[in-house]
PDB file of C-alpha atoms in Angstrom:
ATOM      1  CA  ILE A   1     -93.698  43.745 -56.509  1.00 50.00           C
ATOM      2  CA  LEU A   2     -90.784  46.165 -56.852  1.00 48.00           C
ATOM      3  CA  ARG A   3     -92.567  48.743 -54.661  1.00 53.00           C
ATOM      4  CA  ILE A   4     -92.992  46.142 -51.941  1.00 54.00           C
ATOM      5  CA  LEU A   5     -89.374  44.995 -52.170  1.00 47.00           C
ATOM      6  CA  ARG A   6     -88.144  48.613 -52.136  1.00 50.00           C
ATOM      7  CA  THR A   7     -89.648  49.120 -48.702  1.00 51.00           C
ATOM      8  CA  LEU A   8     -87.806  46.154 -47.228  1.00 52.00           C
ATOM      9  CA  ARG A   9     -84.111  46.813 -46.692  1.00 54.00           C
ATOM     10  CA  PHE A  10     -83.576  43.119 -45.971  1.00 56.00           C
ATOM     11  CA  PHE A  11     -84.332  42.363 -49.642  1.00 62.00           C
ATOM     12  CA  ALA A  12     -81.970  45.008 -51.065  1.00 62.00           C
ATOM     13  CA  GLU A  13     -79.840  42.515 -53.035  1.00 66.00           C
ATOM     14  CA  LEU A  14     -82.913  40.659 -54.309  1.00 69.00           C
ATOM     15  CA  ARG A  15     -84.488  43.946 -55.364  1.00 68.00           C
ATOM     16  CA  VAL A  16     -81.366  44.859 -57.353  1.00 68.00           C
ATOM     17  CA  LEU A  17     -81.281  41.436 -59.023  1.00 71.00           C
ATOM     18  CA  VAL A  18     -84.945  41.587 -59.985  1.00 74.00           C
ATOM     19  CA  GLY A  19     -84.585  45.153 -61.260  1.00 71.00           C
ATOM     20  CA  GLY A  20     -81.507  44.215 -63.297  1.00 70.00           C
ATOM     21  CA  VAL A  21     -83.245  41.231 -64.895  1.00 74.00           C
ATOM     22  CA  LEU A  22     -86.407  43.180 -65.727  1.00 77.00           C
ATOM     23  CA  SER A  23     -84.466  46.101 -67.194  1.00 73.00           C
ATOM     24  CA  SER A  24     -82.506  43.685 -69.418  1.00 74.00           C
ATOM     25  CA  LEU A  25     -85.548  41.984 -70.952  1.00 79.00           C
ATOM     26  CA  ILE A  26     -86.108  44.468 -73.781  1.00 81.00           C
ATOM     27  CA  PRO A  27     -82.483  44.583 -75.047  1.00 77.00           C
ATOM     28  CA  LEU A  28     -82.318  40.789 -74.647  1.00 79.00           C
ATOM     29  CA  MET A  29     -85.391  40.382 -76.840  1.00 85.00           C
ATOM     30  CA  TRP A  30     -83.827  42.572 -79.541  1.00 83.00           C
ATOM     31  CA  CYS A  31     -80.575  40.627 -79.357  1.00 81.00           C
ATOM     32  CA  LEU A  32     -82.463  37.345 -79.716  1.00 84.00           C
ATOM     33  CA  ALA A  33     -84.291  38.797 -82.717  1.00 88.00           C
ATOM     34  CA  LEU A  34     -80.951  39.765 -84.279  1.00 87.00           C
ATOM     35  CA  LEU A  35     -79.556  36.295 -83.571  1.00 87.00           C
ATOM     36  CA  ALA A  36     -82.632  34.768 -85.219  1.00 91.00           C
ATOM     37  CA  LEU A  37     -82.064  36.955 -88.280  1.00 92.00           C
ATOM     38  CA  VAL A  38     -78.413  35.916 -88.501  1.00 91.00           C
ATOM     39  CA  ILE A  39     -79.367  32.242 -88.126  1.00 92.00           C
ATOM     40  CA  PHE A  40     -81.999  32.626 -90.831  1.00 93.00           C
ATOM     41  CA  VAL A  41     -79.570  34.237 -93.294  1.00 93.00           C
ATOM     42  CA  PHE A  42     -76.710  31.776 -92.770  1.00 93.00           C
ATOM     43  CA  GLY A  43     -79.096  28.828 -92.470  1.00 92.00           C
ATOM     44  CA  THR A  44     -80.745  29.645 -95.781  1.00 92.00           C
ATOM     45  CA  ILE A  45     -77.340  29.819 -97.460  1.00 93.00           C
ATOM     46  CA  LEU A  46     -76.230  26.502 -95.947  1.00 92.00           C
ATOM     47  CA  MET A  47     -79.471  24.736 -96.873  1.00 91.00           C
ATOM     48  CA  GLN A  48     -79.203  25.941-100.472  1.00 90.00           C
ATOM     49  CA  LEU A  49     -75.590  24.816-100.766  1.00 91.00           C
ATOM     50  CA  LEU A  50     -76.202  21.433 -99.107  1.00 90.00           C
ATOM     51  CA  SER A  51     -79.156  20.734-101.396  1.00 88.00           C
ATOM     52  CA  ASP A  52     -76.901  20.975-104.459  1.00 87.00           C
ATOM     53  CA  PRO A  53     -77.267  17.616-106.275  1.00 85.00           C
ATOM     54  CA  THR A  54     -73.713  17.853-107.585  1.00 84.00           C
ATOM     55  CA  LEU A  55     -72.264  17.375-104.100  1.00 84.00           C
ATOM     56  CA  ALA A  56     -70.808  13.909-103.625  1.00 83.00           C
ATOM     57  CA  MET A  57     -71.768  12.718-100.121  1.00 86.00           C
ATOM     58  CA  SER A  58     -71.538   9.354 -98.454  1.00 87.00           C
ATOM     59  CA  ALA A  59     -74.486   7.684 -96.755  1.00 90.00           C
ATOM     60  CA  SER A  60     -73.370   8.894 -93.310  1.00 90.00           C
ATOM     61  CA  GLU A  61     -72.955  12.424 -94.618  1.00 89.00           C
ATOM     62  CA  LEU A  62     -76.422  12.350 -96.174  1.00 90.00           C
ATOM     63  CA  LEU A  63     -77.830  11.178 -92.851  1.00 91.00           C
ATOM     64  CA  PHE A  64     -75.921  13.972 -91.092  1.00 91.00           C
ATOM     65  CA  VAL A  65     -77.326  16.593 -93.451  1.00 91.00           C
ATOM     66  CA  GLU A  66     -80.847  15.219 -93.074  1.00 91.00           C
ATOM     67  CA  GLU A  67     -80.664  15.183 -89.251  1.00 91.00           C
ATOM     68  CA  ASN A  68     -79.125  18.651 -88.832  1.00 90.00           C
ATOM     69  CA  PHE A  69     -80.021  20.618 -91.978  1.00 91.00           C
ATOM     70  CA  GLY A  70     -83.024  18.724 -93.359  1.00 88.00           C
ATOM     71  CA  ASN A  71     -85.431  21.643 -93.024  1.00 91.00           C
ATOM     72  CA  VAL A  72     -85.629  25.198 -91.691  1.00 90.00           C
ATOM     73  CA  LEU A  73     -86.448  24.152 -88.119  1.00 92.00           C
ATOM     74  CA  LYS A  74     -83.627  21.579 -87.930  1.00 92.00           C
ATOM     75  CA  THR A  75     -81.157  24.038 -89.420  1.00 92.00           C
ATOM     76  CA  ALA A  76     -82.123  26.814 -87.008  1.00 92.00           C
ATOM     77  CA  TYR A  77     -81.938  24.439 -84.037  1.00 92.00           C
ATOM     78  CA  SER A  78     -78.505  23.112 -85.049  1.00 92.00           C
ATOM     79  CA  MET A  79     -77.067  26.590 -85.594  1.00 91.00           C
ATOM     80  CA  TYR A  80     -78.557  27.888 -82.345  1.00 90.00           C
ATOM     81  CA  SER A  81     -77.152  24.901 -80.419  1.00 91.00           C
ATOM     82  CA  ALA A  82     -73.723  25.442 -81.970  1.00 89.00           C
ATOM     83  CA  VAL A  83     -73.332  28.926 -80.432  1.00 87.00           C
ATOM     84  CA  THR A  84     -75.125  28.390 -77.096  1.00 84.00           C
ATOM     85  CA  GLY A  85     -73.420  25.230 -75.848  1.00 82.00           C
ATOM     86  CA  GLY A  86     -76.159  22.775 -76.734  1.00 83.00           C
ATOM     87  CA  MET A  87     -73.907  21.166 -79.336  1.00 84.00           C
ATOM     88  CA  ASP A  88     -70.181  21.409 -80.028  1.00 84.00           C
ATOM     89  CA  TRP A  89     -69.805  23.527 -83.161  1.00 86.00           C
ATOM     90  CA  ASP A  90     -66.705  21.528 -84.125  1.00 85.00           C
ATOM     91  CA  GLN A  91     -68.855  18.425 -84.664  1.00 84.00           C
ATOM     92  CA  LEU A  92     -70.943  20.232 -87.258  1.00 88.00           C
ATOM     93  CA  CYS A  93     -68.083  22.129 -88.819  1.00 89.00           C
ATOM     94  CA  GLY A  94     -65.858  19.059 -89.236  1.00 88.00           C
ATOM     95  CA  THR A  95     -68.461  17.149 -91.205  1.00 89.00           C
ATOM     96  CA  LEU A  96     -69.364  20.205 -93.302  1.00 90.00           C
ATOM     97  CA  LEU A  97     -65.694  20.698 -94.201  1.00 90.00           C
ATOM     98  CA  ASP A  98     -65.535  17.073 -95.312  1.00 89.00           C
ATOM     99  CA  ILE A  99     -68.583  17.613 -97.511  1.00 90.00           C
ATOM    100  CA  SER A 100     -67.401  20.946 -98.944  1.00 90.00           C
ATOM    101  CA  ALA A 101     -64.677  23.343 -97.851  1.00 91.00           C
ATOM    102  CA  PRO A 102     -66.640  26.501 -98.827  1.00 91.00           C
ATOM    103  CA  ILE A 103     -69.664  25.273 -96.878  1.00 92.00           C
ATOM    104  CA  GLY A 104     -67.480  24.559 -93.856  1.00 90.00           C
ATOM    105  CA  CYS A 105     -65.889  28.018 -94.119  1.00 93.00           C
ATOM    106  CA  ILE A 106     -69.342  29.656 -94.200  1.00 93.00           C
ATOM    107  CA  PHE A 107     -70.291  27.790 -91.022  1.00 92.00           C
ATOM    108  CA  VAL A 108     -66.997  28.856 -89.370  1.00 91.00           C
ATOM    109  CA  LEU A 109     -67.763  32.468 -90.336  1.00 92.00           C
ATOM    110  CA  TYR A 110     -71.219  32.148 -88.779  1.00 91.00           C
ATOM    111  CA  THR A 111     -69.919  30.741 -85.478  1.00 90.00           C
ATOM    112  CA  ALA A 112     -67.165  33.367 -85.289  1.00 88.00           C
ATOM    113  CA  PHE A 113     -69.625  36.204 -85.869  1.00 88.00           C
ATOM    114  CA  ALA A 114     -72.255  34.812 -83.464  1.00 87.00           C
ATOM    115  CA  ILE A 115     -69.909  33.882 -80.604  1.00 83.00           C
ATOM    116  CA  LEU A 116     -67.190  36.530 -80.801  1.00 83.00           C
ATOM    117  CA  CYS A 117     -69.353  39.459 -81.834  1.00 81.00           C
ATOM    118  CA  LEU A 118     -73.085  39.029 -81.327  1.00 79.00           C
ATOM    119  CA  LEU A 119     -73.087  37.217 -77.974  1.00 77.00           C
ATOM    120  CA  ASN A 120     -70.484  39.608 -76.557  1.00 80.00           C
ATOM    121  CA  VAL A 121     -72.713  42.506 -77.564  1.00 79.00           C
ATOM    122  CA  VAL A 122     -75.611  40.806 -75.777  1.00 75.00           C
ATOM    123  CA  THR A 123     -73.496  40.379 -72.635  1.00 78.00           C
ATOM    124  CA  GLY A 124     -72.405  44.010 -72.764  1.00 78.00           C
ATOM    125  CA  LEU A 125     -75.958  45.313 -73.184  1.00 74.00           C
ATOM    126  CA  VAL A 126     -77.324  43.170 -70.358  1.00 72.00           C
ATOM    127  CA  LEU A 127     -74.474  44.227 -68.068  1.00 75.00           C
ATOM    128  CA  ASP A 128     -74.996  47.885 -68.959  1.00 76.00           C
ATOM    129  CA  LYS A 129     -78.731  47.690 -68.240  1.00 72.00           C
ATOM    130  CA  ALA A 130     -78.118  45.844 -64.967  1.00 69.00           C
ATOM    131  CA  THR A 131     -75.581  48.487 -63.889  1.00 74.00           C
ATOM    132  CA  ALA A 132     -78.028  51.251 -64.781  1.00 72.00           C
ATOM    133  CA  ALA A 133     -80.727  49.478 -62.758  1.00 67.00           C
ATOM    134  CA  VAL A 134     -78.420  49.286 -59.723  1.00 65.00           C
ATOM    135  CA  HIS A 135     -77.603  52.996 -60.023  1.00 68.00           C
ATOM    136  CA  SER A 136     -81.289  53.870 -60.448  1.00 66.00           C
ATOM    137  CA  ASP A 137     -82.180  51.790 -57.402  1.00 61.00           C
ATOM    138  CA  ALA A 138     -79.518  53.577 -55.336  1.00 60.00           C
ATOM    139  CA  VAL A 139     -80.881  56.975 -56.438  1.00 59.00           C
ATOM    140  CA  LEU A 140     -84.430  55.907 -55.555  1.00 58.00           C
ATOM    141  CA  MET A 141     -83.309  54.696 -52.144  1.00 63.00           C
ATOM    142  CA  GLN A 142     -81.475  57.973 -51.466  1.00 66.00           C
ATOM    143  CA  THR A 143     -84.515  59.957 -52.555  1.00 65.00           C
ATOM    144  CA  SER A 144     -86.775  57.829 -50.371  1.00 64.00           C
ATOM    145  CA  GLU A 145     -84.486  58.253 -47.362  1.00 69.00           C
ATOM    146  CA  THR A 146     -84.300  62.004 -47.950  1.00 74.00           C
ATOM    147  CA  LYS A 147     -88.100  62.275 -48.052  1.00 75.00           C
ATOM    148  CA  GLU A 148     -88.408  60.082 -44.966  1.00 73.00           C
ATOM    149  CA  ARG A 149     -85.940  62.245 -43.039  1.00 74.00           C
ATOM    150  CA  ALA A 150     -87.696  65.448 -44.132  1.00 79.00           C
ATOM    151  CA  LYS A 151     -91.017  64.019 -42.962  1.00 80.00           C
ATOM    152  CA  MET A 152     -89.492  62.985 -39.636  1.00 76.00           C
ATOM    153  CA  ILE A 153     -88.061  66.484 -39.101  1.00 79.00           C
ATOM    154  CA  GLN A 154     -91.464  68.058 -39.789  1.00 82.00           C
ATOM    155  CA  GLU A 155     -93.138  65.727 -37.298  1.00 80.00           C
ATOM    156  CA  LEU A 156     -90.471  66.421 -34.676  1.00 79.00           C
ATOM    157  CA  GLU A 157     -90.873  70.173 -35.211  1.00 83.00           C
ATOM    158  CA  ALA A 158     -94.601  69.791 -34.597  1.00 84.00           C
ATOM    159  CA  HIS A 159     -94.038  67.798 -31.399  1.00 78.00           C
ATOM    160  CA  PHE A 160     -91.368  70.264 -30.253  1.00 83.00           C
ATOM    161  CA  ALA A 161     -93.641  73.268 -30.849  1.00 85.00           C
ATOM    162  CA  GLU A 162     -96.477  71.533 -29.001  1.00 83.00           C
ATOM    163  CA  ALA A 163     -94.221  70.845 -26.019  1.00 83.00           C
ATOM    164  CA  ASP A 164     -92.903  74.434 -25.989  1.00 84.00           C
ATOM    165  CA  LEU A 165     -95.681  75.858 -23.826  1.00 83.00           C
ATOM    166  CA  ASP A 166     -94.165  79.340 -23.440  1.00 83.00           C
ATOM    167  CA  ASN A 167     -93.208  79.623 -27.131  1.00 83.00           C
ATOM    168  CA  SER A 168     -89.605  80.409 -26.209  1.00 84.00           C
ATOM    169  CA  GLY A 169     -88.141  78.198 -28.910  1.00 84.00           C
ATOM    170  CA  THR A 170     -86.565  75.907 -26.323  1.00 85.00           C
ATOM    171  CA  LEU A 171     -87.770  73.189 -23.982  1.00 84.00           C
ATOM    172  CA  THR A 172     -87.134  73.202 -20.275  1.00 85.00           C
ATOM    173  CA  SER A 173     -86.876  69.997 -18.307  1.00 82.00           C
ATOM    174  CA  ALA A 174     -90.356  70.570 -16.877  1.00 85.00           C
ATOM    175  CA  GLU A 175     -91.866  71.060 -20.339  1.00 86.00           C
ATOM    176  CA  PHE A 176     -90.130  67.964 -21.665  1.00 82.00           C
ATOM    177  CA  GLU A 177     -91.238  65.803 -18.743  1.00 82.00           C
ATOM    178  CA  LEU A 178     -94.788  67.085 -19.029  1.00 85.00           C
ATOM    179  CA  ASN A 179     -94.897  66.401 -22.749  1.00 82.00           C
ATOM    180  CA  VAL A 180     -93.626  62.805 -22.541  1.00 80.00           C
ATOM    181  CA  GLN A 181     -96.447  61.959 -20.153  1.00 82.00           C
ATOM    182  CA  ASP A 182     -98.700  61.996 -23.200  1.00 81.00           C
ATOM    183  CA  GLU A 183     -99.273  58.448 -24.471  1.00 80.00           C
ATOM    184  CA  ALA A 184     -99.252  59.658 -28.086  1.00 80.00           C
ATOM    185  CA  VAL A 185     -95.810  61.235 -27.619  1.00 80.00           C
ATOM    186  CA  GLN A 186     -94.482  58.091 -25.952  1.00 78.00           C
ATOM    187  CA  SER A 187     -95.836  56.006 -28.809  1.00 80.00           C
ATOM    188  CA  TYR A 188     -94.171  58.241 -31.406  1.00 77.00           C
ATOM    189  CA  LEU A 189     -90.835  58.163 -29.576  1.00 76.00           C
ATOM    190  CA  ARG A 190     -91.033  54.377 -29.398  1.00 76.00           C
ATOM    191  CA  TYR A 191     -91.601  54.406 -33.159  1.00 73.00           C
ATOM    192  CA  LEU A 192     -88.310  56.305 -33.446  1.00 70.00           C
ATOM    193  CA  GLY A 193     -86.625  53.683 -31.276  1.00 69.00           C
ATOM    194  CA  LEU A 194     -86.530  55.606 -27.980  1.00 70.00           C
ATOM    195  CA  ASP A 195     -88.465  54.301 -24.968  1.00 72.00           C
ATOM    196  CA  VAL A 196     -89.145  57.429 -22.910  1.00 74.00           C
ATOM    197  CA  ASP A 197     -91.718  57.923 -20.147  1.00 73.00           C
ATOM    198  CA  GLU A 198     -92.049  59.939 -16.962  1.00 75.00           C
ATOM    199  CA  SER A 199     -89.695  57.589 -15.086  1.00 76.00           C
ATOM    200  CA  ASN A 200     -86.659  58.411 -17.211  1.00 76.00           C
ATOM    201  CA  ALA A 201     -87.661  61.707 -18.859  1.00 79.00           C
ATOM    202  CA  ALA A 202     -85.304  63.803 -16.698  1.00 78.00           C
ATOM    203  CA  ALA A 203     -82.317  61.596 -17.509  1.00 76.00           C
ATOM    204  CA  VAL A 204     -83.069  61.590 -21.231  1.00 76.00           C
ATOM    205  CA  PHE A 205     -83.482  65.368 -21.189  1.00 80.00           C
ATOM    206  CA  GLN A 206     -80.040  65.803 -19.617  1.00 77.00           C
ATOM    207  CA  PHE A 207     -78.579  63.468 -22.215  1.00 74.00           C
ATOM    208  CA  LEU A 208     -80.152  65.421 -25.079  1.00 75.00           C
ATOM    209  CA  ASP A 209     -79.089  68.759 -23.568  1.00 76.00           C
ATOM    210  CA  ILE A 210     -75.663  68.718 -25.190  1.00 72.00           C
ATOM    211  CA  ASP A 211     -74.464  72.136 -23.983  1.00 72.00           C
ATOM    212  CA  GLY A 212     -75.852  71.622 -20.469  1.00 75.00           C
ATOM    213  CA  SER A 213     -77.772  74.903 -20.552  1.00 79.00           C
ATOM    214  CA  GLY A 214     -80.854  73.416 -18.956  1.00 81.00           C
ATOM    215  CA  GLU A 215     -82.853  74.240 -22.064  1.00 84.00           C
ATOM    216  CA  LEU A 216     -83.240  71.985 -25.065  1.00 81.00           C
ATOM    217  CA  THR A 217     -83.069  73.574 -28.506  1.00 83.00           C
ATOM    218  CA  PHE A 218     -84.664  71.908 -31.496  1.00 83.00           C
ATOM    219  CA  GLU A 219     -81.229  71.249 -32.988  1.00 82.00           C
ATOM    220  CA  GLU A 220     -80.187  69.363 -29.855  1.00 78.00           C
ATOM    221  CA  PHE A 221     -83.501  67.546 -29.795  1.00 78.00           C
ATOM    222  CA  LEU A 222     -83.177  66.505 -33.454  1.00 79.00           C
ATOM    223  CA  ALA A 223     -79.508  65.518 -33.182  1.00 77.00           C
ATOM    224  CA  GLY A 224     -80.114  63.377 -30.132  1.00 72.00           C
ATOM    225  CA  LEU A 225     -83.082  61.499 -31.585  1.00 71.00           C
ATOM    226  CA  THR A 226     -81.315  61.062 -34.933  1.00 68.00           C
ATOM    227  CA  ASN A 227     -78.325  59.450 -33.220  1.00 65.00           C
ATOM    228  CA  LEU A 228     -80.601  57.119 -31.308  1.00 59.00           C
ATOM    229  CA  LYS A 229     -82.488  56.234 -34.499  1.00 57.00           C
ATOM    230  CA  GLY A 230     -79.410  55.902 -36.715  1.00 46.00           C
ATOM    231  CA  GLY A 231     -76.462  53.573 -36.965  1.00 42.00           C
ATOM    232  CA  ALA A 232     -74.833  54.887 -33.788  1.00 41.00           C
ATOM    233  CA  ARG A 233     -77.644  53.525 -31.632  1.00 47.00           C
ATOM    234  CA  GLU A 234     -75.648  50.735 -29.960  1.00 46.00           C
ATOM    235  CA  LEU A 235     -72.851  53.125 -29.030  1.00 41.00           C
ATOM    236  CA  THR A 236     -75.376  55.666 -27.792  1.00 51.00           C
ATOM    237  CA  VAL A 237     -77.179  53.078 -25.681  1.00 54.00           C
ATOM    238  CA  SER A 238     -73.902  52.080 -24.050  1.00 47.00           C
ATOM    239  CA  ARG A 239     -73.128  55.726 -23.341  1.00 54.00           C
ATOM    240  CA  ILE A 240     -76.552  56.226 -21.751  1.00 57.00           C
ATOM    241  CA  ASN A 241     -76.100  53.205 -19.491  1.00 54.00           C
ATOM    242  CA  LEU A 242     -72.666  54.361 -18.322  1.00 48.00           C
ATOM    243  CA  TRP A 243     -73.841  57.954 -17.932  1.00 55.00           C
ATOM    244  CA  LEU A 244     -76.911  57.010 -15.890  1.00 57.00           C
ATOM    245  CA  ALA A 245     -74.842  54.709 -13.722  1.00 55.00           C
ATOM    246  CA  ALA A 246     -72.383  57.529 -13.045  1.00 54.00           C
ATOM    247  CA  LEU A 247     -75.204  59.916 -12.147  1.00 58.00           C
ATOM    248  CA  HIS A 248     -76.705  57.327  -9.828  1.00 60.00           C
ATOM    249  CA  LYS A 249     -73.410  56.916  -7.981  1.00 55.00           C
ATOM    250  CA  GLN A 250     -73.159  60.702  -7.624  1.00 58.00           C
ATOM    251  CA  GLY A 251     -76.621  60.794  -6.091  1.00 59.00           C
ATOM    252  CA  VAL A 252     -78.186  62.832  -8.875  1.00 52.00           C
ATOM    253  CA  GLY A 253     -81.960  62.514  -8.683  1.00 48.00           C
ATOM    254  CA  VAL A 254     -82.573  60.675 -11.897  1.00 46.00           C
ATOM    255  CA  GLY A 255     -83.498  57.345 -10.376  1.00 44.00           C
ATOM    256  CA  ARG A 256     -81.853  54.045 -11.054  1.00 41.00           C
ATOM    257  CA  PRO A 257     -80.424  53.438 -14.538  1.00 40.00           C
ATOM    258  CA  GLN A 258     -83.267  52.473 -16.805  1.00 43.00           C
ATOM    259  CA  ARG A 259     -81.732  49.292 -18.199  1.00 39.00           C
ATOM    260  CA  SER A 260     -85.039  47.958 -19.448  1.00 40.00           C
ATOM    261  CA  SER A 261     -85.707  51.226 -21.272  1.00 42.00           C
ATOM    262  CA  THR A 262     -82.309  51.576 -22.885  1.00 40.00           C
ATOM    263  CA  ARG A 263     -82.309  47.953 -23.849  1.00 42.00           C
ATOM    264  CA  ASN A 264     -85.297  48.644 -26.034  1.00 42.00           C
ATOM    265  CA  LEU A 265     -83.748  51.606 -27.828  1.00 42.00           C
TER     266      LEU A 265
END
């Protein structure tokens, strides 16, 4: 599931949440085990003290002890509820203090240790694991993007070398226009977000030719396609529209501005 979510940028926040929860399960289990141990130790002490026949308890107090500390399961449930919000610990502590001050003090010590110490440790561990999961996810995303960019550069180098018919290391306008007539090349450029065909190849070539030398180096080719594929696409599209319109007014033979093409960038 995480591999699927990692491929979808739309689910980035959900992926981080799921990763944080899953990474926190093991420390949470250990913290629950420690809480169970603490409940067992204090519960055993309370049950032994409350079972003392010398304690003078009223009928309501006996009923209270039977309902909340009558056996191991009831004792564990009452003590767990007291520190997790299921039951107000003051209700239990007040009655225990009325029965016996030492017993009430032991219960106060338990709640103080469980709430102020143990549960704060649990919160800290879960937060630390969630933060580590977020950092790990960011590293994985950066690594994935780096690999994706490296793969794209290799593919572009292959296409560039194939288009470079004279092996000069640069592309002329004629070579570029000839190469984009290939349906496979057009399909790959559309995959990158650039709709190029023979009708607008000359205009796109002039746009990619940054230094205006009439020859397109691989660096210019890569930089131009990266800008069109990256976050500056909307700005680049606007620049292409204005640039083509200006060339059309000047009578440069690039045809009418390809609005339908640039709209699909």
